[in-house]
């Protein structure tokens, strides 16, 4: 065991003295030391119940013969950080989480880790740490929030975001807005749609790093506590069998994750996080791989915000394993991959039946024959851009219109709120990329305002920033190269015609090449005065097309 180097022999008596200071008995010190990485805090709704999950994990570890020891990980609530400078600190925490977990695990010689994350950057950050450390690890998330209810219809976080746009457009009263405010998020847990947190918790299951139900069992269900106990017990099996993250997160496992991503219609943020996690495993995933997988993968689910079903219904329909079993009917899943269960993917999903064909479409009757995410290229995004195709209105899959250009989210939001954006427009928000933001802010407020004001079927938005999983509509993000790195998006002018062809995977600025050459010859990207962590991050971060990787 790794910890033996700290606790065996007379020379390690000082270490043992400190273990005794923690109240550990000799029996506990002799057992494998299992770190439980707790993401509990009292500011993120998806994390307020994690203390109970951690307690259950501790019991499971002890039942399995290990000694559980808890240490923390930070987490930012993207919803609370949205729309102000706080969102600059969301994506950047992914690397802080990975780095600090690495530091704690290696400094204290843990033999294994149980990761207890839930929200957007917290899950990929801990997956990156698991891959980097490569000691036995297992994940159990805090679980998804139940959907809210307004006027007899289920709601999620995107509902309240779009209600603001409806109110500003005079479509609903202030009292109705308050009703949405009070009823949209009724329980603890990660927000109830297929947003980034739930996307990554589901994909953790697919990668093989979480037990069945990790991504879908609601946070308030007692079954979630049982899952946590089983995760605690199972980590001891992984220790005994010496099964490590890089034995599980292989190239084939990432192909499985991308495949299920397309079938579920996950958040576009998965196109940032999967490459970053793969990078820690020594595996390269690029956007071309994503498009080739999307081309052959049917989209089976329209979960909120793309449709009217929620994570709780996905769980009732059989969950992630049922989706994988549907895809396996077409031979789209690598079934020989090892998982944290100690069994292969094929063994795990065998007999996992699709119980509701309205929630999980059979492969014979998909929503579309291609996946929920598309990567677009063209002169405006030669290195790629990303759109959640499954959440785009059919009439907006192909669109051409004049550019309305803004150098920040705030400028664009003001124009939308004041009615300056009209049908046909293509809103361009730049200098919001990984370097230019810095931190690649999510543009949920502008996209929600567009939808709430009834412009979702006539207005598109493109940005070198990114989108919340709660975004729907013709919202194209991750435009690379970004403006701050000299990308063409920085030289777009008001009124330029922009052409979007999602089925054709094209994003083009319809300006003669001679004029583009003239503009680019004199284009100097804007610079921002930065300090602190953001200054260091901006200097080190890679392109959004590469996953905004710092430790490249």
PDB file of N, CA, C and O in Angstrom, residues 371-443:
ATOM      1  N   UNK A 371     -26.039  12.686 -33.822  1.00  0.00           N
ATOM      2  CA  UNK A 371     -25.977  13.013 -32.408  1.00  0.00           C
ATOM      3  C   UNK A 371     -26.433  14.403 -32.044  1.00  0.00           C
ATOM      4  O   UNK A 371     -26.661  15.271 -32.897  1.00  0.00           O
ATOM      5  N   UNK A 372     -26.563  14.623 -30.722  1.00  0.00           N
ATOM      6  CA  UNK A 372     -27.102  15.864 -30.197  1.00  0.00           C
ATOM      7  C   UNK A 372     -26.151  17.042 -30.255  1.00  0.00           C
ATOM      8  O   UNK A 372     -26.567  18.183 -30.069  1.00  0.00           O
ATOM      9  N   UNK A 373     -24.867  16.818 -30.499  1.00  0.00           N
ATOM     10  CA  UNK A 373     -23.880  17.895 -30.574  1.00  0.00           C
ATOM     11  C   UNK A 373     -23.234  17.889 -31.946  1.00  0.00           C
ATOM     12  O   UNK A 373     -22.974  16.823 -32.505  1.00  0.00           O
ATOM     13  N   UNK A 374     -23.005  19.078 -32.484  1.00  0.00           N
ATOM     14  CA  UNK A 374     -22.324  19.188 -33.779  1.00  0.00           C
ATOM     15  C   UNK A 374     -21.156  20.148 -33.657  1.00  0.00           C
ATOM     16  O   UNK A 374     -21.212  21.138 -32.910  1.00  0.00           O
ATOM     17  N   UNK A 375     -20.099  19.862 -34.374  1.00  0.00           N
ATOM     18  CA  UNK A 375     -18.929  20.734 -34.457  1.00  0.00           C
ATOM     19  C   UNK A 375     -18.940  21.413 -35.819  1.00  0.00           C
ATOM     20  O   UNK A 375     -19.010  20.745 -36.851  1.00  0.00           O
ATOM     21  N   UNK A 376     -18.913  22.742 -35.815  1.00  0.00           N
ATOM     22  CA  UNK A 376     -18.944  23.521 -37.050  1.00  0.00           C
ATOM     23  C   UNK A 376     -17.571  24.126 -37.314  1.00  0.00           C
ATOM     24  O   UNK A 376     -16.881  24.567 -36.392  1.00  0.00           O
ATOM     25  N   UNK A 377     -17.191  24.124 -38.584  1.00  0.00           N
ATOM     26  CA  UNK A 377     -15.951  24.767 -39.002  1.00  0.00           C
ATOM     27  C   UNK A 377     -16.246  25.681 -40.182  1.00  0.00           C
ATOM     28  O   UNK A 377     -17.312  25.656 -40.764  1.00  0.00           O
ATOM     29  N   UNK A 378     -15.260  26.478 -40.525  1.00  0.00           N
ATOM     30  CA  UNK A 378     -15.381  27.421 -41.626  1.00  0.00           C
ATOM     31  C   UNK A 378     -14.412  28.551 -41.381  1.00  0.00           C
ATOM     32  O   UNK A 378     -13.616  28.511 -40.432  1.00  0.00           O
ATOM     33  N   UNK A 379     -14.461  29.598 -42.213  1.00  0.00           N
ATOM     34  CA  UNK A 379     -13.470  30.660 -42.050  1.00  0.00           C
ATOM     35  C   UNK A 379     -13.619  31.386 -40.714  1.00  0.00           C
ATOM     36  O   UNK A 379     -12.660  31.940 -40.187  1.00  0.00           O
ATOM     37  N   UNK A 380     -14.824  31.355 -40.138  1.00  0.00           N
ATOM     38  CA  UNK A 380     -15.053  32.015 -38.856  1.00  0.00           C
ATOM     39  C   UNK A 380     -14.595  31.148 -37.678  1.00  0.00           C
ATOM     40  O   UNK A 380     -14.355  31.669 -36.584  1.00  0.00           O
ATOM     41  N   UNK A 381     -14.475  29.848 -37.909  1.00  0.00           N
ATOM     42  CA  UNK A 381     -14.045  28.923 -36.850  1.00  0.00           C
ATOM     43  C   UNK A 381     -13.204  27.807 -37.458  1.00  0.00           C
ATOM     44  O   UNK A 381     -13.600  26.640 -37.451  1.00  0.00           O
ATOM     45  N   UNK A 382     -12.017  28.137 -37.985  1.00  0.00           N
ATOM     46  CA  UNK A 382     -11.200  27.104 -38.624  1.00  0.00           C
ATOM     47  C   UNK A 382     -10.787  25.987 -37.671  1.00  0.00           C
ATOM     48  O   UNK A 382     -10.587  24.848 -38.092  1.00  0.00           O
ATOM     49  N   UNK A 383     -10.676  26.306 -36.377  1.00  0.00           N
ATOM     50  CA  UNK A 383     -10.322  25.279 -35.393  1.00  0.00           C
ATOM     51  C   UNK A 383     -11.549  24.652 -34.747  1.00  0.00           C
ATOM     52  O   UNK A 383     -11.423  23.768 -33.903  1.00  0.00           O
ATOM     53  N   UNK A 384     -12.723  25.116 -35.125  1.00  0.00           N
ATOM     54  CA  UNK A 384     -13.953  24.490 -34.661  1.00  0.00           C
ATOM     55  C   UNK A 384     -14.802  25.372 -33.764  1.00  0.00           C
ATOM     56  O   UNK A 384     -14.341  26.354 -33.177  1.00  0.00           O
ATOM     57  N   UNK A 385     -16.081  25.024 -33.693  1.00  0.00           N
ATOM     58  CA  UNK A 385     -17.055  25.619 -32.781  1.00  0.00           C
ATOM     59  C   UNK A 385     -18.086  24.540 -32.487  1.00  0.00           C
ATOM     60  O   UNK A 385     -18.142  23.522 -33.181  1.00  0.00           O
ATOM     61  N   UNK A 386     -18.881  24.739 -31.442  1.00  0.00           N
ATOM     62  CA  UNK A 386     -19.750  23.667 -30.956  1.00  0.00           C
ATOM     63  C   UNK A 386     -21.165  24.183 -30.765  1.00  0.00           C
ATOM     64  O   UNK A 386     -21.378  25.297 -30.270  1.00  0.00           O
ATOM     65  N   UNK A 387     -22.155  23.356 -31.142  1.00  0.00           N
ATOM     66  CA  UNK A 387     -23.566  23.692 -30.936  1.00  0.00           C
ATOM     67  C   UNK A 387     -24.316  22.452 -30.461  1.00  0.00           C
ATOM     68  O   UNK A 387     -24.001  21.331 -30.859  1.00  0.00           O
ATOM     69  N   UNK A 388     -25.277  22.666 -29.567  1.00  0.00           N
ATOM     70  CA  UNK A 388     -26.149  21.584 -29.123  1.00  0.00           C
ATOM     71  C   UNK A 388     -27.273  21.453 -30.151  1.00  0.00           C
ATOM     72  O   UNK A 388     -28.330  22.068 -30.029  1.00  0.00           O
ATOM     73  N   UNK A 389     -27.019  20.660 -31.171  1.00  0.00           N
ATOM     74  CA  UNK A 389     -27.925  20.537 -32.310  1.00  0.00           C
ATOM     75  C   UNK A 389     -29.323  20.101 -31.891  1.00  0.00           C
ATOM     76  O   UNK A 389     -30.327  20.550 -32.452  1.00  0.00           O
ATOM     77  N   UNK A 390     -29.405  19.217 -30.887  1.00  0.00           N
ATOM     78  CA  UNK A 390     -30.704  18.683 -30.476  1.00  0.00           C
ATOM     79  C   UNK A 390     -31.596  19.734 -29.828  1.00  0.00           C
ATOM     80  O   UNK A 390     -32.804  19.515 -29.672  1.00  0.00           O
ATOM     81  N   UNK A 391     -31.020  20.883 -29.438  1.00  0.00           N
ATOM     82  CA  UNK A 391     -31.808  21.934 -28.795  1.00  0.00           C
ATOM     83  C   UNK A 391     -32.042  23.127 -29.719  1.00  0.00           C
ATOM     84  O   UNK A 391     -32.446  24.197 -29.270  1.00  0.00           O
ATOM     85  N   UNK A 392     -31.803  22.946 -31.029  1.00  0.00           N
ATOM     86  CA  UNK A 392     -32.001  24.013 -32.017  1.00  0.00           C
ATOM     87  C   UNK A 392     -33.326  23.800 -32.740  1.00  0.00           C
ATOM     88  O   UNK A 392     -33.635  22.684 -33.170  1.00  0.00           O
ATOM     89  N   UNK A 393     -34.108  24.873 -32.864  1.00  0.00           N
ATOM     90  CA  UNK A 393     -35.359  24.790 -33.620  1.00  0.00           C
ATOM     91  C   UNK A 393     -35.060  24.395 -35.058  1.00  0.00           C
ATOM     92  O   UNK A 393     -34.074  24.865 -35.644  1.00  0.00           O
ATOM     93  N   UNK A 394     -35.894  23.527 -35.671  1.00  0.00           N
ATOM     94  CA  UNK A 394     -35.618  23.061 -37.043  1.00  0.00           C
ATOM     95  C   UNK A 394     -35.383  24.187 -38.037  1.00  0.00           C
ATOM     96  O   UNK A 394     -34.506  24.083 -38.905  1.00  0.00           O
ATOM     97  N   UNK A 395     -36.131  25.284 -37.889  1.00  0.00           N
ATOM     98  CA  UNK A 395     -36.008  26.383 -38.844  1.00  0.00           C
ATOM     99  C   UNK A 395     -34.694  27.146 -38.683  1.00  0.00           C
ATOM    100  O   UNK A 395     -34.345  27.976 -39.550  1.00  0.00           O
ATOM    101  N   UNK A 396     -33.953  26.887 -37.601  1.00  0.00           N
ATOM    102  CA  UNK A 396     -32.688  27.583 -37.384  1.00  0.00           C
ATOM    103  C   UNK A 396     -31.470  26.711 -37.660  1.00  0.00           C
ATOM    104  O   UNK A 396     -30.335  27.143 -37.450  1.00  0.00           O
ATOM    105  N   UNK A 397     -31.680  25.502 -38.126  1.00  0.00           N
ATOM    106  CA  UNK A 397     -30.540  24.637 -38.437  1.00  0.00           C
ATOM    107  C   UNK A 397     -29.707  25.215 -39.571  1.00  0.00           C
ATOM    108  O   UNK A 397     -28.496  25.003 -39.644  1.00  0.00           O
ATOM    109  N   UNK A 398     -30.365  25.948 -40.455  1.00  0.00           N
ATOM    110  CA  UNK A 398     -29.678  26.701 -41.511  1.00  0.00           C
ATOM    111  C   UNK A 398     -30.153  28.139 -41.411  1.00  0.00           C
ATOM    112  O   UNK A 398     -31.358  28.404 -41.421  1.00  0.00           O
ATOM    113  N   UNK A 399     -29.213  29.062 -41.279  1.00  0.00           N
ATOM    114  CA  UNK A 399     -29.598  30.458 -41.076  1.00  0.00           C
ATOM    115  C   UNK A 399     -28.522  31.368 -41.635  1.00  0.00           C
ATOM    116  O   UNK A 399     -27.329  31.062 -41.563  1.00  0.00           O
ATOM    117  N   UNK A 400     -28.939  32.494 -42.159  1.00  0.00           N
ATOM    118  CA  UNK A 400     -28.019  33.516 -42.647  1.00  0.00           C
ATOM    119  C   UNK A 400     -28.564  34.876 -42.251  1.00  0.00           C
ATOM    120  O   UNK A 400     -29.753  35.148 -42.444  1.00  0.00           O
ATOM    121  N   UNK A 401     -27.699  35.699 -41.649  1.00  0.00           N
ATOM    122  CA  UNK A 401     -28.192  37.006 -41.220  1.00  0.00           C
ATOM    123  C   UNK A 401     -27.065  37.948 -40.878  1.00  0.00           C
ATOM    124  O   UNK A 401     -25.884  37.570 -40.842  1.00  0.00           O
ATOM    125  N   UNK A 402     -27.440  39.221 -40.601  1.00  0.00           N
ATOM    126  CA  UNK A 402     -26.430  40.250 -40.312  1.00  0.00           C
ATOM    127  C   UNK A 402     -25.869  40.113 -38.901  1.00  0.00           C
ATOM    128  O   UNK A 402     -26.592  39.803 -37.946  1.00  0.00           O
ATOM    129  N   UNK A 403     -24.585  40.368 -38.770  1.00  0.00           N
ATOM    130  CA  UNK A 403     -23.917  40.298 -37.467  1.00  0.00           C
ATOM    131  C   UNK A 403     -24.262  41.521 -36.632  1.00  0.00           C
ATOM    132  O   UNK A 403     -24.260  42.652 -37.125  1.00  0.00           O
ATOM    133  N   UNK A 404     -24.565  41.279 -35.362  1.00  0.00           N
ATOM    134  CA  UNK A 404     -24.703  42.335 -34.353  1.00  0.00           C
ATOM    135  C   UNK A 404     -23.572  42.102 -33.353  1.00  0.00           C
ATOM    136  O   UNK A 404     -23.604  41.121 -32.613  1.00  0.00           O
ATOM    137  N   UNK A 405     -22.570  42.954 -33.371  1.00  0.00           N
ATOM    138  CA  UNK A 405     -21.283  42.645 -32.754  1.00  0.00           C
ATOM    139  C   UNK A 405     -21.127  43.315 -31.387  1.00  0.00           C
ATOM    140  O   UNK A 405     -21.357  44.523 -31.238  1.00  0.00           O
ATOM    141  N   UNK A 406     -20.697  42.507 -30.395  1.00  0.00           N
ATOM    142  CA  UNK A 406     -20.498  42.997 -29.030  1.00  0.00           C
ATOM    143  C   UNK A 406     -19.201  42.407 -28.474  1.00  0.00           C
ATOM    144  O   UNK A 406     -18.887  41.238 -28.703  1.00  0.00           O
ATOM    145  N   UNK A 407     -18.482  43.241 -27.728  1.00  0.00           N
ATOM    146  CA  UNK A 407     -17.191  42.818 -27.185  1.00  0.00           C
ATOM    147  C   UNK A 407     -17.286  42.295 -25.754  1.00  0.00           C
ATOM    148  O   UNK A 407     -16.261  42.068 -25.112  1.00  0.00           O
ATOM    149  N   UNK A 408     -18.503  42.099 -25.267  1.00  0.00           N
ATOM    150  CA  UNK A 408     -18.688  41.486 -23.950  1.00  0.00           C
ATOM    151  C   UNK A 408     -20.126  40.994 -23.840  1.00  0.00           C
ATOM    152  O   UNK A 408     -21.020  41.442 -24.579  1.00  0.00           O
ATOM    153  N   UNK A 409     -20.331  40.108 -22.888  1.00  0.00           N
ATOM    154  CA  UNK A 409     -21.685  39.619 -22.614  1.00  0.00           C
ATOM    155  C   UNK A 409     -22.596  40.757 -22.173  1.00  0.00           C
ATOM    156  O   UNK A 409     -23.763  40.832 -22.587  1.00  0.00           O
ATOM    157  N   UNK A 410     -22.073  41.643 -21.325  1.00  0.00           N
ATOM    158  CA  UNK A 410     -22.907  42.726 -20.790  1.00  0.00           C
ATOM    159  C   UNK A 410     -23.451  43.620 -21.903  1.00  0.00           C
ATOM    160  O   UNK A 410     -24.621  44.018 -21.875  1.00  0.00           O
ATOM    161  N   UNK A 411     -22.592  43.933 -22.895  1.00  0.00           N
ATOM    162  CA  UNK A 411     -23.040  44.776 -24.014  1.00  0.00           C
ATOM    163  C   UNK A 411     -24.165  44.093 -24.783  1.00  0.00           C
ATOM    164  O   UNK A 411     -25.159  44.730 -25.153  1.00  0.00           O
ATOM    165  N   UNK A 412     -24.011  42.809 -25.041  1.00  0.00           N
ATOM    166  CA  UNK A 412     -25.028  42.064 -25.779  1.00  0.00           C
ATOM    167  C   UNK A 412     -26.321  41.982 -24.983  1.00  0.00           C
ATOM    168  O   UNK A 412     -27.420  42.155 -25.537  1.00  0.00           O
ATOM    169  N   UNK A 413     -26.204  41.728 -23.687  1.00  0.00           N
ATOM    170  CA  UNK A 413     -27.398  41.613 -22.844  1.00  0.00           C
ATOM    171  C   UNK A 413     -28.198  42.909 -22.846  1.00  0.00           C
ATOM    172  O   UNK A 413     -29.434  42.897 -22.943  1.00  0.00           O
ATOM    173  N   UNK A 414     -27.508  44.028 -22.760  1.00  0.00           N
ATOM    174  CA  UNK A 414     -28.193  45.326 -22.773  1.00  0.00           C
ATOM    175  C   UNK A 414     -28.941  45.546 -24.081  1.00  0.00           C
ATOM    176  O   UNK A 414     -30.081  46.050 -24.094  1.00  0.00           O
ATOM    177  N   UNK A 415     -28.322  45.157 -25.194  1.00  0.00           N
ATOM    178  CA  UNK A 415     -28.966  45.331 -26.502  1.00  0.00           C
ATOM    179  C   UNK A 415     -30.192  44.437 -26.637  1.00  0.00           C
ATOM    180  O   UNK A 415     -31.234  44.858 -27.158  1.00  0.00           O
ATOM    181  N   UNK A 416     -30.089  43.209 -26.151  1.00  0.00           N
ATOM    182  CA  UNK A 416     -31.233  42.284 -26.222  1.00  0.00           C
ATOM    183  C   UNK A 416     -32.379  42.809 -25.360  1.00  0.00           C
ATOM    184  O   UNK A 416     -33.535  42.873 -25.798  1.00  0.00           O
ATOM    185  N   UNK A 417     -32.059  43.198 -24.133  1.00  0.00           N
ATOM    186  CA  UNK A 417     -33.094  43.655 -23.201  1.00  0.00           C
ATOM    187  C   UNK A 417     -33.801  44.910 -23.700  1.00  0.00           C
ATOM    188  O   UNK A 417     -34.991  45.110 -23.425  1.00  0.00           O
ATOM    189  N   UNK A 418     -33.090  45.764 -24.435  1.00  0.00           N
ATOM    190  CA  UNK A 418     -33.679  47.023 -24.921  1.00  0.00           C
ATOM    191  C   UNK A 418     -34.369  46.882 -26.270  1.00  0.00           C
ATOM    192  O   UNK A 418     -34.818  47.878 -26.849  1.00  0.00           O
ATOM    193  N   UNK A 419     -34.462  45.664 -26.787  1.00  0.00           N
ATOM    194  CA  UNK A 419     -35.199  45.416 -28.023  1.00  0.00           C
ATOM    195  C   UNK A 419     -34.443  45.753 -29.285  1.00  0.00           C
ATOM    196  O   UNK A 419     -35.045  45.878 -30.366  1.00  0.00           O
ATOM    197  N   UNK A 420     -33.111  45.878 -29.196  1.00  0.00           N
ATOM    198  CA  UNK A 420     -32.324  46.242 -30.377  1.00  0.00           C
ATOM    199  C   UNK A 420     -31.988  45.051 -31.271  1.00  0.00           C
ATOM    200  O   UNK A 420     -31.468  45.231 -32.374  1.00  0.00           O
ATOM    201  N   UNK A 421     -32.248  43.842 -30.802  1.00  0.00           N
ATOM    202  CA  UNK A 421     -32.029  42.640 -31.611  1.00  0.00           C
ATOM    203  C   UNK A 421     -33.347  42.252 -32.249  1.00  0.00           C
ATOM    204  O   UNK A 421     -34.377  42.136 -31.571  1.00  0.00           O
ATOM    205  N   UNK A 422     -33.320  42.042 -33.567  1.00  0.00           N
ATOM    206  CA  UNK A 422     -34.556  41.779 -34.309  1.00  0.00           C
ATOM    207  C   UNK A 422     -34.444  40.453 -35.046  1.00  0.00           C
ATOM    208  O   UNK A 422     -33.347  39.912 -35.214  1.00  0.00           O
ATOM    209  N   UNK A 423     -35.585  39.901 -35.485  1.00  0.00           N
ATOM    210  CA  UNK A 423     -35.557  38.628 -36.219  1.00  0.00           C
ATOM    211  C   UNK A 423     -34.569  38.656 -37.383  1.00  0.00           C
ATOM    212  O   UNK A 423     -34.484  39.646 -38.114  1.00  0.00           O
ATOM    213  N   UNK A 424     -33.818  37.571 -37.512  1.00  0.00           N
ATOM    214  CA  UNK A 424     -32.820  37.440 -38.568  1.00  0.00           C
ATOM    215  C   UNK A 424     -31.403  37.724 -38.119  1.00  0.00           C
ATOM    216  O   UNK A 424     -30.440  37.293 -38.760  1.00  0.00           O
ATOM    217  N   UNK A 425     -31.254  38.447 -37.016  1.00  0.00           N
ATOM    218  CA  UNK A 425     -29.917  38.842 -36.552  1.00  0.00           C
ATOM    219  C   UNK A 425     -29.081  37.641 -36.110  1.00  0.00           C
ATOM    220  O   UNK A 425     -29.605  36.613 -35.679  1.00  0.00           O
ATOM    221  N   UNK A 426     -27.744  37.815 -36.205  1.00  0.00           N
ATOM    222  CA  UNK A 426     -26.780  36.879 -35.627  1.00  0.00           C
ATOM    223  C   UNK A 426     -25.972  37.659 -34.592  1.00  0.00           C
ATOM    224  O   UNK A 426     -25.134  38.498 -34.944  1.00  0.00           O
ATOM    225  N   UNK A 427     -26.250  37.422 -33.336  1.00  0.00           N
ATOM    226  CA  UNK A 427     -25.546  38.113 -32.252  1.00  0.00           C
ATOM    227  C   UNK A 427     -24.149  37.514 -32.112  1.00  0.00           C
ATOM    228  O   UNK A 427     -23.991  36.300 -31.988  1.00  0.00           O
ATOM    229  N   UNK A 428     -23.129  38.357 -32.132  1.00  0.00           N
ATOM    230  CA  UNK A 428     -21.730  37.931 -31.991  1.00  0.00           C
ATOM    231  C   UNK A 428     -21.180  38.487 -30.685  1.00  0.00           C
ATOM    232  O   UNK A 428     -21.141  39.709 -30.499  1.00  0.00           O
ATOM    233  N   UNK A 429     -20.793  37.598 -29.773  1.00  0.00           N
ATOM    234  CA  UNK A 429     -20.188  38.021 -28.508  1.00  0.00           C
ATOM    235  C   UNK A 429     -18.756  37.502 -28.479  1.00  0.00           C
ATOM    236  O   UNK A 429     -18.521  36.300 -28.509  1.00  0.00           O
ATOM    237  N   UNK A 430     -17.803  38.407 -28.417  1.00  0.00           N
ATOM    238  CA  UNK A 430     -16.392  38.019 -28.492  1.00  0.00           C
ATOM    239  C   UNK A 430     -15.614  38.562 -27.285  1.00  0.00           C
ATOM    240  O   UNK A 430     -16.168  39.269 -26.451  1.00  0.00           O
ATOM    241  N   UNK A 431     -14.339  38.188 -27.225  1.00  0.00           N
ATOM    242  CA  UNK A 431     -13.480  38.471 -26.077  1.00  0.00           C
ATOM    243  C   UNK A 431     -14.042  37.853 -24.796  1.00  0.00           C
ATOM    244  O   UNK A 431     -13.934  38.412 -23.705  1.00  0.00           O
ATOM    245  N   UNK A 432     -14.665  36.687 -24.958  1.00  0.00           N
ATOM    246  CA  UNK A 432     -15.173  35.924 -23.816  1.00  0.00           C
ATOM    247  C   UNK A 432     -14.606  34.505 -23.815  1.00  0.00           C
ATOM    248  O   UNK A 432     -15.138  33.621 -23.155  1.00  0.00           O
ATOM    249  N   UNK A 433     -13.522  34.269 -24.588  1.00  0.00           N
ATOM    250  CA  UNK A 433     -12.928  32.936 -24.660  1.00  0.00           C
ATOM    251  C   UNK A 433     -12.070  32.617 -23.451  1.00  0.00           C
ATOM    252  O   UNK A 433     -12.016  33.383 -22.479  1.00  0.00           O
ATOM    253  N   UNK A 434     -11.373  31.482 -23.475  1.00  0.00           N
ATOM    254  CA  UNK A 434     -10.524  31.095 -22.341  1.00  0.00           C
ATOM    255  C   UNK A 434      -9.503  32.166 -21.971  1.00  0.00           C
ATOM    256  O   UNK A 434      -9.328  32.495 -20.803  1.00  0.00           O
ATOM    257  N   UNK A 435      -8.820  32.740 -22.983  1.00  0.00           N
ATOM    258  CA  UNK A 435      -7.847  33.803 -22.726  1.00  0.00           C
ATOM    259  C   UNK A 435      -8.507  35.171 -22.636  1.00  0.00           C
ATOM    260  O   UNK A 435      -8.157  35.996 -21.804  1.00  0.00           O
ATOM    261  N   UNK A 436      -9.444  35.415 -23.524  1.00  0.00           N
ATOM    262  CA  UNK A 436     -10.017  36.756 -23.661  1.00  0.00           C
ATOM    263  C   UNK A 436     -10.958  37.150 -22.567  1.00  0.00           C
ATOM    264  O   UNK A 436     -11.079  38.337 -22.241  1.00  0.00           O
ATOM    265  N   UNK A 437     -11.657  36.183 -21.959  1.00  0.00           N
ATOM    266  CA  UNK A 437     -12.596  36.489 -20.901  1.00  0.00           C
ATOM    267  C   UNK A 437     -11.960  37.189 -19.706  1.00  0.00           C
ATOM    268  O   UNK A 437     -12.384  38.271 -19.327  1.00  0.00           O
ATOM    269  N   UNK A 438     -10.905  36.589 -19.106  1.00  0.00           N
ATOM    270  CA  UNK A 438     -10.595  35.174 -19.311  1.00  0.00           C
ATOM    271  C   UNK A 438     -11.581  34.292 -18.548  1.00  0.00           C
ATOM    272  O   UNK A 438     -12.378  34.792 -17.759  1.00  0.00           O
ATOM    273  N   UNK A 439     -11.507  32.984 -18.833  1.00  0.00           N
ATOM    274  CA  UNK A 439     -12.349  32.043 -18.115  1.00  0.00           C
ATOM    275  C   UNK A 439     -13.530  31.531 -18.902  1.00  0.00           C
ATOM    276  O   UNK A 439     -14.295  30.710 -18.401  1.00  0.00           O
ATOM    277  N   UNK A 440     -13.743  32.037 -20.127  1.00  0.00           N
ATOM    278  CA  UNK A 440     -14.746  31.471 -21.030  1.00  0.00           C
ATOM    279  C   UNK A 440     -16.133  31.438 -20.379  1.00  0.00           C
ATOM    280  O   UNK A 440     -16.711  30.389 -20.119  1.00  0.00           O
ATOM    281  N   UNK A 441     -16.675  32.623 -20.124  1.00  0.00           N
ATOM    282  CA  UNK A 441     -17.964  32.706 -19.433  1.00  0.00           C
ATOM    283  C   UNK A 441     -19.084  32.024 -20.215  1.00  0.00           C
ATOM    284  O   UNK A 441     -19.078  31.998 -21.441  1.00  0.00           O
ATOM    285  N   UNK A 442     -20.068  31.506 -19.477  1.00  0.00           N
ATOM    286  CA  UNK A 442     -21.277  30.955 -20.091  1.00  0.00           C
ATOM    287  C   UNK A 442     -22.236  32.082 -20.434  1.00  0.00           C
ATOM    288  O   UNK A 442     -22.383  33.045 -19.672  1.00  0.00           O
ATOM    289  N   UNK A 443     -22.926  31.931 -21.564  1.00  0.00           N
ATOM    290  CA  UNK A 443     -23.815  32.979 -22.069  1.00  0.00           C
ATOM    291  C   UNK A 443     -25.285  32.609 -21.875  1.00  0.00           C
ATOM    292  O   UNK A 443     -26.099  32.769 -22.771  1.00  0.00           O
TER     293      UNK A 443
END
